[in-house]
Coordinates of C-alpha atoms and ligand atoms in Angstrom, one line a residue:
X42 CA 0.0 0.0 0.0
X43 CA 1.1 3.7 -1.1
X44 CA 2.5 5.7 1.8
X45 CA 3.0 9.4 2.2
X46 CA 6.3 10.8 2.4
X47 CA 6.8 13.9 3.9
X48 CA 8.8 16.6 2.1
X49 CA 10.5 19.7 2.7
X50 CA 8.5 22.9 1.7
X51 CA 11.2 23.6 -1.2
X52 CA 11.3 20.1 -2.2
X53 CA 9.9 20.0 -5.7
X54 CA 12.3 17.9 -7.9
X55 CA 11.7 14.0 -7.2
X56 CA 12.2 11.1 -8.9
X57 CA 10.1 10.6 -11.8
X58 CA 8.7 7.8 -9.8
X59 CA 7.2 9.5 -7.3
X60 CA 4.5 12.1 -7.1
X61 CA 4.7 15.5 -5.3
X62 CA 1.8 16.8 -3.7
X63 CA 0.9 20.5 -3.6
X64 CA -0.7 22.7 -1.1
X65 CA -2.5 24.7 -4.0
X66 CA -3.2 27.6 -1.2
X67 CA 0.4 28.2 -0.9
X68 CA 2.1 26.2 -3.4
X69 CA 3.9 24.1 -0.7
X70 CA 4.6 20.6 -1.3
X71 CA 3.3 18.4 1.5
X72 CA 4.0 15.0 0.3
X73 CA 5.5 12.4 -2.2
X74 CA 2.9 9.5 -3.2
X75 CA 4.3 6.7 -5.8
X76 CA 3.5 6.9 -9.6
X77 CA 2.4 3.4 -9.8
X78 CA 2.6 1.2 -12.8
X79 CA 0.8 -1.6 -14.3
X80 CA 2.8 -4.1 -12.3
X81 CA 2.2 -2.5 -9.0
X82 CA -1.2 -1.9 -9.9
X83 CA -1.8 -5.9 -10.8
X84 CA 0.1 -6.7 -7.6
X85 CA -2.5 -4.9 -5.7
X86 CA -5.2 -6.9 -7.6
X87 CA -3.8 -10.1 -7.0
X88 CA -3.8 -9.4 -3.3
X89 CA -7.4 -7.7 -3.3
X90 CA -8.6 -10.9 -4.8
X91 CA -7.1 -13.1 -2.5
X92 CA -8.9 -11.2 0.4
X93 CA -12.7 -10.6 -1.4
X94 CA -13.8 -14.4 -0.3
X95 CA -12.4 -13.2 3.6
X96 CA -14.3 -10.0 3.5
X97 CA -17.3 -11.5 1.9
X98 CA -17.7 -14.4 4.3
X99 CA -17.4 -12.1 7.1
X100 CA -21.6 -11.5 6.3
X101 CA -23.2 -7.9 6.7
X102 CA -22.7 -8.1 10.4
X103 CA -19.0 -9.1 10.0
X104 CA -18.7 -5.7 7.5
X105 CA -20.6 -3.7 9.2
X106 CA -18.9 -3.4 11.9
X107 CA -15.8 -2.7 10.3
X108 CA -17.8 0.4 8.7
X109 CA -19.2 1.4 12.2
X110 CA -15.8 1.7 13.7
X111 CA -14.6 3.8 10.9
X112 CA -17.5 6.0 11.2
X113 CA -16.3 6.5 14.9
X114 CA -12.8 6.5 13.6
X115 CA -13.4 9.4 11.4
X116 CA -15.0 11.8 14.2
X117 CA -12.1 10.9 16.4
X118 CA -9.7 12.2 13.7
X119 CA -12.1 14.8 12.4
X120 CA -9.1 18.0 12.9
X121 CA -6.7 15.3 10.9
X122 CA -8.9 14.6 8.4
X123 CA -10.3 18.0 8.0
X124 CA -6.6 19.1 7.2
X125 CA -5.5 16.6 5.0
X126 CA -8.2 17.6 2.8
X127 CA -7.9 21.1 2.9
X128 CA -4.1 21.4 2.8
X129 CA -4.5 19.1 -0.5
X130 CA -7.2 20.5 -2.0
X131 CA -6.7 24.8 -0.7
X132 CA -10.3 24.1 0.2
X133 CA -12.0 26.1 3.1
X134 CA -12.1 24.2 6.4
X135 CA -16.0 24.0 6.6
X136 CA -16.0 23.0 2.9
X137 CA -13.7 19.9 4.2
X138 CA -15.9 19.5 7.3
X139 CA -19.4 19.7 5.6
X140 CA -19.2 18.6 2.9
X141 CA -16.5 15.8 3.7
X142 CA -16.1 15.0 6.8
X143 CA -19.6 15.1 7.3
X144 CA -20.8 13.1 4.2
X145 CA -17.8 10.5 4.9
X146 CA -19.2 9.4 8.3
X147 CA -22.6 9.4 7.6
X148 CA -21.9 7.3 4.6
X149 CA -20.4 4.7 7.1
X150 CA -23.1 4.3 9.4
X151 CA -25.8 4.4 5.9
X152 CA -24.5 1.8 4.4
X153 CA -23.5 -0.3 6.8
X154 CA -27.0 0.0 8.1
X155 CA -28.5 -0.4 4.6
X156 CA -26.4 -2.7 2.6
X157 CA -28.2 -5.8 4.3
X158 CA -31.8 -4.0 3.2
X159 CA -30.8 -3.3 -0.2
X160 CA -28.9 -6.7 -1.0
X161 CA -31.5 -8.8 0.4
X162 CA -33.0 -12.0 -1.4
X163 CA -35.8 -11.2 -3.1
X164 CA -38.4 -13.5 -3.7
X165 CA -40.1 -13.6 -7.5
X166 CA -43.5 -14.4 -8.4
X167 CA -43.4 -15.8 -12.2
X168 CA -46.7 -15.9 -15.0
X169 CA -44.6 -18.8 -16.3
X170 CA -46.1 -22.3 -16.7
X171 CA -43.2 -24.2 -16.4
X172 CA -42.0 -23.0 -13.1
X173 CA -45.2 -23.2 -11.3
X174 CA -44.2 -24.5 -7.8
X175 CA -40.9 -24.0 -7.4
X176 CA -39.4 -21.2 -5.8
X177 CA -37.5 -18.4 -7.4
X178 CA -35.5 -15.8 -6.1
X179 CA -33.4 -13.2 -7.0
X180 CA -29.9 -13.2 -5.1
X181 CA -27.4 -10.4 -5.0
X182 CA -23.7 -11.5 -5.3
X183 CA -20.6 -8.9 -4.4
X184 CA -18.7 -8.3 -7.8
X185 CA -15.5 -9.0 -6.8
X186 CA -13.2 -6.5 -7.3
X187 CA -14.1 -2.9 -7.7
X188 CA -12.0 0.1 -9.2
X189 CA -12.9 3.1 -8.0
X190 CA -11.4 5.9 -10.1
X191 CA -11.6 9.5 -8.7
X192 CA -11.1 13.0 -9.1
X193 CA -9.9 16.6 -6.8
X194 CA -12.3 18.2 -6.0
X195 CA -14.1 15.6 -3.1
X196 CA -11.0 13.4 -2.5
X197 CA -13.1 12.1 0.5
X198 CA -16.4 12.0 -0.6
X199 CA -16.3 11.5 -4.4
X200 CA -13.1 9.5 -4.6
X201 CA -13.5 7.5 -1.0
X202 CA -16.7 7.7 -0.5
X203 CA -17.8 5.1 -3.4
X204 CA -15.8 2.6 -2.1
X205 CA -18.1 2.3 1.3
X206 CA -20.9 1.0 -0.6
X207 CA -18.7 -1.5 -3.2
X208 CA -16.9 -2.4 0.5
X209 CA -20.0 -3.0 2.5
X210 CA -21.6 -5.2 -0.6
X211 CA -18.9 -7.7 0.4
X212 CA -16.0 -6.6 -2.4
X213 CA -12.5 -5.5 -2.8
X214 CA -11.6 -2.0 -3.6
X215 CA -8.7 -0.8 -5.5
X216 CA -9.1 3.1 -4.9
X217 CA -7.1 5.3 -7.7
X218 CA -7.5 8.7 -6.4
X219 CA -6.6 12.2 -8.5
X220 CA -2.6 12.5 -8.2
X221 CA -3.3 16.4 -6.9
X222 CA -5.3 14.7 -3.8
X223 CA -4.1 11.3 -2.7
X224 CA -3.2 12.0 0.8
X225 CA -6.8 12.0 1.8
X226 CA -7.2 8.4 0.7
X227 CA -4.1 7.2 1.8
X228 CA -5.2 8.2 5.4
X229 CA -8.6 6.5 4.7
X230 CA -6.7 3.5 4.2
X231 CA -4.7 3.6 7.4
X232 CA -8.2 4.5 9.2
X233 CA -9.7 1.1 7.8
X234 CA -6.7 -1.0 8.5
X235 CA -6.9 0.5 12.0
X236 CA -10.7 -0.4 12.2
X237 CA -9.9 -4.2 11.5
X238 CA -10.3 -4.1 7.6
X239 CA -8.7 -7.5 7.1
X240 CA -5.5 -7.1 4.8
X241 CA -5.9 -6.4 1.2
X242 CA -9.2 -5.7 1.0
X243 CA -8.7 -2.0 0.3
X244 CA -5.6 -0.6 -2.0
X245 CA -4.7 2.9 -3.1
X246 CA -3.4 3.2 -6.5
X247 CA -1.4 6.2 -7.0
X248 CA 0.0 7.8 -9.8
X249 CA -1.5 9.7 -13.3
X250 CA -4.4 8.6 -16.0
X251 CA -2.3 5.7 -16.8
X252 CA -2.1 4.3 -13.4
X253 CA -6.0 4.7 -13.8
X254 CA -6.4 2.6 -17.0
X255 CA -3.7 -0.1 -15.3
X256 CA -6.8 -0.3 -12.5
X257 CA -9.3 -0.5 -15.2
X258 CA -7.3 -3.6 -16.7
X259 CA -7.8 -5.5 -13.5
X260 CA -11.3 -4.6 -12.1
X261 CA -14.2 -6.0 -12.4
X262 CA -16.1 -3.3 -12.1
X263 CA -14.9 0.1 -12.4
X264 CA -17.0 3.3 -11.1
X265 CA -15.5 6.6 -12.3
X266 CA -15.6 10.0 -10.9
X267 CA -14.1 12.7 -13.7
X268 CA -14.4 15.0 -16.5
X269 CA -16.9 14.2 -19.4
X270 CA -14.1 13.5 -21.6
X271 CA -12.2 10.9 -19.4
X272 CA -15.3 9.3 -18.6
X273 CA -15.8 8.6 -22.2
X274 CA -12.4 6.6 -22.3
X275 CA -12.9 4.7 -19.5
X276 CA -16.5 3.9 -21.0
X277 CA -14.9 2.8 -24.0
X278 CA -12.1 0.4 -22.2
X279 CA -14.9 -1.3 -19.6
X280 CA -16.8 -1.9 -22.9
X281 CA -13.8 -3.6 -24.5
X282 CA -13.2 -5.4 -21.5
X283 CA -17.0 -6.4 -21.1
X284 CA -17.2 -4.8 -17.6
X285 CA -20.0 -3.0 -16.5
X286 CA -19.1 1.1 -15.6
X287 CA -20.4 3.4 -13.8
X288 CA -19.8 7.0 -14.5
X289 CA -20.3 10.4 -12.6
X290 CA -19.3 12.6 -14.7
X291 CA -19.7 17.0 -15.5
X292 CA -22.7 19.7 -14.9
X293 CA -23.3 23.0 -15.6
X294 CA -26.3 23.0 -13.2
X295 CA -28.8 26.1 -14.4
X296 CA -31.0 27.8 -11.3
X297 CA -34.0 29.1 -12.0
X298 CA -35.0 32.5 -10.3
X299 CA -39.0 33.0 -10.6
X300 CA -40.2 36.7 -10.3
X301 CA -42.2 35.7 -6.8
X302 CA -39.1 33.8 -5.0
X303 CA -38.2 34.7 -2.0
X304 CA -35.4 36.6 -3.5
X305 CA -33.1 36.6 0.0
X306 CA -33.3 33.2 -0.3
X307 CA -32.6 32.8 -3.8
X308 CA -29.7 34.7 -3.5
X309 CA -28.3 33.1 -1.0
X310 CA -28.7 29.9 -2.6
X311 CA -27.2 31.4 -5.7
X312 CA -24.2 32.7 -3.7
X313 CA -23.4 29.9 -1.7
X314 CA -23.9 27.1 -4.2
X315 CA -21.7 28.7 -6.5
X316 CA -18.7 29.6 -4.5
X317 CA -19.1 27.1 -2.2
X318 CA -15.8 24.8 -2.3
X319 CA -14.2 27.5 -4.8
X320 CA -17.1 26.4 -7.1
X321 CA -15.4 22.9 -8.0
X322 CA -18.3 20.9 -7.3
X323 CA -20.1 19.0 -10.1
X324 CA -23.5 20.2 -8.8
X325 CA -22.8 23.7 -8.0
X326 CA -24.9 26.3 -9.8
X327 CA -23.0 27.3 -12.9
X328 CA -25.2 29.5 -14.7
X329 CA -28.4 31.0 -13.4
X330 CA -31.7 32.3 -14.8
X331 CA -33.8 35.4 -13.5
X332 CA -37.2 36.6 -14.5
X333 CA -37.1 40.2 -15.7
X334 CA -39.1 41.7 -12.8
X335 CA -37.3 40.7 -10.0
X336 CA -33.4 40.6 -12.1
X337 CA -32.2 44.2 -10.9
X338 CA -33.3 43.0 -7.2
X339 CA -31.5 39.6 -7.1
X340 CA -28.4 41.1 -8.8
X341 CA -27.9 44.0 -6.2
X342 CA -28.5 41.3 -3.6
X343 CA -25.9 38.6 -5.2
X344 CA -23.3 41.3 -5.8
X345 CA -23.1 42.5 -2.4
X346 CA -23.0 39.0 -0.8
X347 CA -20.2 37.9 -3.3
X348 CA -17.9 41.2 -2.4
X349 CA -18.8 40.2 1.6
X350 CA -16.9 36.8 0.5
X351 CA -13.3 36.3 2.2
X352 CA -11.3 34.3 0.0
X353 CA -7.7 33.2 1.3
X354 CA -5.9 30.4 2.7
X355 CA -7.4 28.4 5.0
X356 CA -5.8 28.5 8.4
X357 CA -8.6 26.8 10.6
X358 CA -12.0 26.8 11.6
X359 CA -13.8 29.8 10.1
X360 CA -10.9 31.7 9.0
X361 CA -12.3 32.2 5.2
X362 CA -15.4 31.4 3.4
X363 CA -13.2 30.3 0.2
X364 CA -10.0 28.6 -0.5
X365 CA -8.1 28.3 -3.6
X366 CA -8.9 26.4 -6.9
X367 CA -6.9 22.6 -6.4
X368 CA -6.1 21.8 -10.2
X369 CA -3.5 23.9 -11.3
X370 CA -5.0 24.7 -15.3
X371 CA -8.1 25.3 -13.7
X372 CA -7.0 29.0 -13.1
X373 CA -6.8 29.4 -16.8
X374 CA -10.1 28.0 -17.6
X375 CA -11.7 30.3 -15.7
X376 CA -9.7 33.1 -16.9
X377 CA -10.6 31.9 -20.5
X378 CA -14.4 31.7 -20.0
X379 CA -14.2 35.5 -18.1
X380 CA -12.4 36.6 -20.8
X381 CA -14.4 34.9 -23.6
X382 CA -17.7 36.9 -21.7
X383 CA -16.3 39.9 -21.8
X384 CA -15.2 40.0 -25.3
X385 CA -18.2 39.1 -26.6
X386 CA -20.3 41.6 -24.6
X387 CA -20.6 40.5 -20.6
X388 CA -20.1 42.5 -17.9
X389 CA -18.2 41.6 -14.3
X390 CA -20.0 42.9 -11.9
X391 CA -17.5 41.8 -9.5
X392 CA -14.1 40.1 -9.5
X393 CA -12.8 38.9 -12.8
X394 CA -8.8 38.3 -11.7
X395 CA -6.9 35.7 -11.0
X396 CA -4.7 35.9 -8.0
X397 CA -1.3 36.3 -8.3
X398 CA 0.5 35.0 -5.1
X399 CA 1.3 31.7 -4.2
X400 CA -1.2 28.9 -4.6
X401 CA -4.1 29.0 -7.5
X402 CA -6.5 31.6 -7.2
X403 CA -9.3 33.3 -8.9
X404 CA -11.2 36.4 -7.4
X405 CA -15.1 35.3 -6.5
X406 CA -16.6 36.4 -9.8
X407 CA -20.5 37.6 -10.7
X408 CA -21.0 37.9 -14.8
X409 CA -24.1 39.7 -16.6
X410 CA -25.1 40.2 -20.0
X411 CA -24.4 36.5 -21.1
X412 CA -25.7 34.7 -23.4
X413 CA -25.7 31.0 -24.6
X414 CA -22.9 31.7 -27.5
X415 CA -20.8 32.4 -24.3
X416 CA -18.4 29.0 -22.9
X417 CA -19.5 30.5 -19.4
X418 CA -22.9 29.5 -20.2
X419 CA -21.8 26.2 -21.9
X420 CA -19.2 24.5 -20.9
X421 CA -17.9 23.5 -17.2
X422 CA -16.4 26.4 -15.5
X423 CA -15.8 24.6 -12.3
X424 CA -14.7 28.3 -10.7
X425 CA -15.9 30.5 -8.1
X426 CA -18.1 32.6 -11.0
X427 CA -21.9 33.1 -11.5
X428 CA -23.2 34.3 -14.8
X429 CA -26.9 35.5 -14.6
X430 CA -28.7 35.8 -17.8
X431 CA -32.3 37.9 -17.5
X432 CA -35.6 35.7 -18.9
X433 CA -38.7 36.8 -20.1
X434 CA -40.7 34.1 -18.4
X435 CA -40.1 30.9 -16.5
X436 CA -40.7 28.9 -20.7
X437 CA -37.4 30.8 -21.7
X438 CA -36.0 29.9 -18.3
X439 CA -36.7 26.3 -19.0
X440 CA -35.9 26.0 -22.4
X441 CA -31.9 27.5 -21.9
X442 CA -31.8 25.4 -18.4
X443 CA -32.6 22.5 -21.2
X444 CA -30.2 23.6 -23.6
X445 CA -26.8 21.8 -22.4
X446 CA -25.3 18.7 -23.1
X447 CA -24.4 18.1 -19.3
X448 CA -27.6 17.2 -16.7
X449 CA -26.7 17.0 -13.5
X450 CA -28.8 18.7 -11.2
X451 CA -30.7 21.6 -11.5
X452 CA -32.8 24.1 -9.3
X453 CA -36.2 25.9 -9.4
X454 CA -37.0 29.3 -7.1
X455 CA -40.6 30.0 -6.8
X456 CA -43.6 30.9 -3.7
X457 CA -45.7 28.6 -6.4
X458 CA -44.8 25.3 -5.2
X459 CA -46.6 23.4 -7.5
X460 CA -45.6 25.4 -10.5
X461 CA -42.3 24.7 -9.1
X462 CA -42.6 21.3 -9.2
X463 CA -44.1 21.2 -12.7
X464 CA -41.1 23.5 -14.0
X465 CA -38.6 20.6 -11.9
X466 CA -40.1 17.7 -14.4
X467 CA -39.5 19.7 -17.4
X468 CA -35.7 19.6 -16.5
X469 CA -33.7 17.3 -17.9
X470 CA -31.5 16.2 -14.9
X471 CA -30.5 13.5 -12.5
X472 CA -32.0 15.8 -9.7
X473 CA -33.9 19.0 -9.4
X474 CA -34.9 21.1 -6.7
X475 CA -37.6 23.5 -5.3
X476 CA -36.7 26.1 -3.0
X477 CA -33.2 24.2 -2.5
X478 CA -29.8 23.3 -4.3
X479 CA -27.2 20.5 -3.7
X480 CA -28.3 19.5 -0.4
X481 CA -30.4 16.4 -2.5
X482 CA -26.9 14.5 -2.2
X483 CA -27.0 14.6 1.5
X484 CA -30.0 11.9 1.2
X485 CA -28.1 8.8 0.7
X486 CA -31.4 6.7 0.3
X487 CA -31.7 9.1 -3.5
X488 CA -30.2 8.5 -6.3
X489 CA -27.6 10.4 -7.7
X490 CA -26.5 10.8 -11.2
X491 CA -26.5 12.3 -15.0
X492 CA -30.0 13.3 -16.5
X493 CA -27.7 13.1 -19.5
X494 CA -24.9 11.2 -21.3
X495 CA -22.7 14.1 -20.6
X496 CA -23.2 13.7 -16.9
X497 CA -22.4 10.5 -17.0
X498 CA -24.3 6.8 -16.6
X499 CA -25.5 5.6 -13.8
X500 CA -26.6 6.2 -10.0
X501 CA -24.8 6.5 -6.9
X502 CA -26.8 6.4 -4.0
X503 CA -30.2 4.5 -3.0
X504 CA -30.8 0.8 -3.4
X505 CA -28.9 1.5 -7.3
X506 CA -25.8 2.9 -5.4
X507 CA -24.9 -1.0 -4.0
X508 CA -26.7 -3.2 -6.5
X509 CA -24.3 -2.1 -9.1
X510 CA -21.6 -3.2 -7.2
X511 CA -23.1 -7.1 -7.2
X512 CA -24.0 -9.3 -10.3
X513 CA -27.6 -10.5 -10.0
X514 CA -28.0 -14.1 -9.6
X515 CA -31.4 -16.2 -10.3
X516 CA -32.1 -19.3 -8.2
X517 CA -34.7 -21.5 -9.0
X518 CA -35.6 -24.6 -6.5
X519 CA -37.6 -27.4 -7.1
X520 CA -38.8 -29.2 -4.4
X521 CA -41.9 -31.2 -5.5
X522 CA -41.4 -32.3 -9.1
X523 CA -42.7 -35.7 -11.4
X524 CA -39.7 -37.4 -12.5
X525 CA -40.4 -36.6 -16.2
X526 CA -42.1 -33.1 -17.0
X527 CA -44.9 -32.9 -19.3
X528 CA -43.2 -30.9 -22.4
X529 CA -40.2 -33.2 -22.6
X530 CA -39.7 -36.1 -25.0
X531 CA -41.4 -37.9 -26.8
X532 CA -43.5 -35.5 -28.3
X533 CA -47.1 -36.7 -29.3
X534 CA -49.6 -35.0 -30.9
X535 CA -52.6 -35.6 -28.3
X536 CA -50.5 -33.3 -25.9
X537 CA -49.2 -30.9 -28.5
X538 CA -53.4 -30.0 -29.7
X539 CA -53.7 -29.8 -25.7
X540 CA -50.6 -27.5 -26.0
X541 CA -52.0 -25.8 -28.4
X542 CA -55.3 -25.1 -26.7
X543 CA -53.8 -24.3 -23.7
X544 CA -51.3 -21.3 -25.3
X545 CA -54.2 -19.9 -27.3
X546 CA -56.2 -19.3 -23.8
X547 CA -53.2 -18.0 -21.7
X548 CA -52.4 -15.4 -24.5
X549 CA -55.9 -14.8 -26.1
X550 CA -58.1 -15.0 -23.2
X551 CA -61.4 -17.2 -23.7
X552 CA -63.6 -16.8 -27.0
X553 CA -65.8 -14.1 -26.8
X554 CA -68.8 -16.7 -27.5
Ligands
NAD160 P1 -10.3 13.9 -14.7 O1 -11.3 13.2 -15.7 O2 -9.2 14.7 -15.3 O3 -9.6 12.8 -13.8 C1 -10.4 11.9 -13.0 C2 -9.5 10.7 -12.6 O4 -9.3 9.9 -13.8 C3 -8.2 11.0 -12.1 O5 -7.9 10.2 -11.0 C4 -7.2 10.8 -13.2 O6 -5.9 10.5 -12.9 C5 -7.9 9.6 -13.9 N1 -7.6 9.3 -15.3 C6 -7.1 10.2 -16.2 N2 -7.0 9.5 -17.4 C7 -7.4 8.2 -17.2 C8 -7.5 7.1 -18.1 N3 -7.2 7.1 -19.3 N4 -8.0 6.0 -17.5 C9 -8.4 5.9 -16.2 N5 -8.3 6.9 -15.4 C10 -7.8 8.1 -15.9 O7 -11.2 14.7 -13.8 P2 -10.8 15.7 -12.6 O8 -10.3 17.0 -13.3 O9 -10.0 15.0 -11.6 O10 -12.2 16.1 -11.9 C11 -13.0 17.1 -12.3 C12 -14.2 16.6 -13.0 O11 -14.9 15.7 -12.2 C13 -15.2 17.7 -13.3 O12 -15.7 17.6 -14.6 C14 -16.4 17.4 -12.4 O13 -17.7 17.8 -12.8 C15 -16.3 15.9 -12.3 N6 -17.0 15.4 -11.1 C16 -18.2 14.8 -11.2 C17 -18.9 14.4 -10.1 C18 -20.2 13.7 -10.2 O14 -20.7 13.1 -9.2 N7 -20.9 13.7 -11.4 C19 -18.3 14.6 -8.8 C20 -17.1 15.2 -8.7 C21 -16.5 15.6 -9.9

């Protein structure tokens, strides 16, 4: 198993086996992690495989308890944790606790409640001649080996936090987390082994993209946490392989601002949700959509909350509302889109610049006078920015929320509850709320995915969020039986008009006279 080593501050040239690990607040490195290869990678399978039967046999009991101790495990190191994620990721430390932290050990004690629920035997009733009598059931059987394939911007809960559920359905996990942010799952691992996770069961995989297709070569299962165009090629490889994927992949969620919201509401919604974690969250509101009556009112209000924003580096417990971006070329993407606004006719209403001390900043940013010909309005920012865009009417509103190739979640503002609800169906996206943004994800018992291919295939979350982690199996008993049944050899025509008779009721009912 990968293990950190630490590093002096200066420390940048390393061997071009190993890894260095950036503070992206300050541009410190804080650790080395290996670059692993295809060998390494394979020598983690062989072990992981040798442990699944273990870990399976151990029953949900057996797992759960394992997950419960980790759950206690996590708020026992809740300062460590909290500053492993930040100091990898430059995130603020109440983005690491709520939305990390937080989620991690509830996912624990979910799933280790749930998995039993979810994965039970189910028993099937059948319209089917031939099995009248015997018993059929429908069984749920761990995978094997799952690779878990993740990005920077959650290392705990969208890199880690998939493993819980492939782990508590009885499987091994090879965990290949971003190389900005392994450190986070490298202490996961030494949290589980400390909570009695028997040996092998759980393996980081660190290193670059090609360390993540060496894990897809040995998986049985591979569930994937990235950019729309990665998740494509690790679609295409799982196909070629014949193993089934699951993929969580971009959004540009759209809000909707109705002209009788409760506009305070609204734009606090609107502020939080898009510069909450720096804006690097899949589901954070990227582009958002205001009926002309109430648009000068909302964008007085969302202006003066985003210049109330402190943005710097995180140095504890509410010591800035934003952190830095973690991925390096993200700075320039958001410059670009910015950039690409203003040129073509937007307006910053405020911030616009990227910072220029250490670390990987860009100012909290509010853009107007945008328009869908605009990559702000189209393509992923994944940056602390807001472009709002003034609607005639809530059908306008809709139709531009619609008009995206991503579908991730999306968000309606309205007193009207039941008109909200009505606009919410008319979204095309894995989730959509009324009144509300993002916290939908906190409800482990909903799914969670893509409305769209461009958001990715498949669920995480809910009974989906374990079954896809199992292969279904069909048992069929027979407990009272003839020793020869009736539509077996040799045929003779007596039974066959009988036969005959006999289909043409089942399937055309009785004559009507
Ligand atoms: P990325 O696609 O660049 O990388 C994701 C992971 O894939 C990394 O661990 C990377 O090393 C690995 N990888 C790269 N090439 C690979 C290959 N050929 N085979 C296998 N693995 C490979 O994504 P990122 O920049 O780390 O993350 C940001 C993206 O993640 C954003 O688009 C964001 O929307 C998305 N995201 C989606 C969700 C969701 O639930 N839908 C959640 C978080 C982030």
């Amino acid at each position: 198993m990968a293990t950190a080593v630490p590093a002096a501050p200066s420390e940048r040239q390393v061997s071009p086996e190993m890894i260095a690990v950036e503070n992206p607040a300050t541009g410190e490195i804080i650790g080395h992690v290996p670059d692993m290869d295809a060998a390494q990678v394979a020598d983690l399978a062989q072990r992981a495989r040798a442990a699944q039967p273990g870990w399976e046999a151990l029953g949900y009991d057996g797992r759960a308890r394992v997950l419960r101790r980790m759950q206690r495990w996590l708020m026992d190191n809740a300062d460590r944790v909290i500053t492993t994620i930040s100091s990898e990721t430059g995130k603020a430390y109440e983005d690491a606790q709520i939305a990390e932290l937080a989620y991690g050990a509830q996912a624990f004690g979910f799933w280790a409640k749930n998995a039993r629920k979810y994965l039970a035997d189910e028993k099937i009733r059948s319209s089917s001649v031939f099995v009248k009598g015997k018993r059929l059931i429908l069984r749920y059987r761990p995978i094997g080996l799952v690779g878990v394939i993740g990005p920077w911007n959650y290392p705990l809960t969208n890199s880690f936090g998939d493993c819980i559920p492939a782990l508590a359905a009885g499987n091994s996990v090879i965990l290949k987390p971003s190389e900005y942010t392994p450190l986070t799952s490298m202490l996961m691992a030494e949290g589980l082994a400390e909570c009695g996770l028997p040996d092998g069961v759980f393996a980081v995989a660190t290193g670059r993209g090609p360390t993540g297709a060496a894990v897809l070569d040995e998986v049985d299962m591979v569930m994937f946490t990235g950019s729309t165009a990665t998740g494509r090629k690790v679609g295409v490889r799982a196909a070629e392989r014949l193993i089934p994927a699951s993929l969580e992949l971009g959004g540009k969620d759209p809000m909707i601002v109705l002209a009788d919201a409760d506009l305070e509401r609204a734009a606090n919604h609107a502020v939080y949700y898009s510069m909450f974690n720096a804006g690097q969250t899949c589901i954070s509101i990227e582009r958002c959509y205001v009926e002309a009556p109430v648009y000068d009112d909302f964008l007085a209000r969302v202006t003066a909350k985003t210049r109330a924003i402190r943005q710097g580096v995180p140095n504890g417990p509410g010591s800035v509302d934003v952190g830095s971006l973690t991925f390096p070329p993200q700075v320039d993407t958001v410059e670009r889109h910015v950039a690409d606004a203003r040129n073509r006719g937007a307006r910053v209403l405020t911030g616009g610049h990227r910072g220029r001390d250490h670390g990987h900043w860009f100012e909290p940013t509010i853009l107007v006078d945008v328009d869908h010909d605009m990559a702000c309005m189209r393509e992923e920012t994944f940056g602390p920015t807001l472009p709002i865009m003034k609607v005639a009417d809530a059908e306008e509103a809709i139709a531009l929320a619609n008009d995206s190739e991503y579908g991730l979640c999306a968000s309606v503002f309205t007193r009207n509850i039941s008109r909200g609800e009505a606009l919410a169906r008319r979204i095309t996206a894995g989730a959509v709320t009324v009144n509300d943004a993002l916290v939908n994800y906190t409800a482990l018992e909903l799914p969670m995915g893509g409305g769209k291919p461009g958001s990715g295939v498949g669920y995480r979350h809910g009974a989906g969020g374990i079954r896809k982690y199992c292969r279904q199996q069909s048992l069929l008993i027979s407990r009272f039986h003839p020793h020869r049944d009736m539509h077996m050899h040799p045929y003779n025509a007596r039974r066959t008009r009988l036969f005959t008779r006999a289909l043409a009721l089942l399937n055309r009912g009785l004559p009507n006279k």
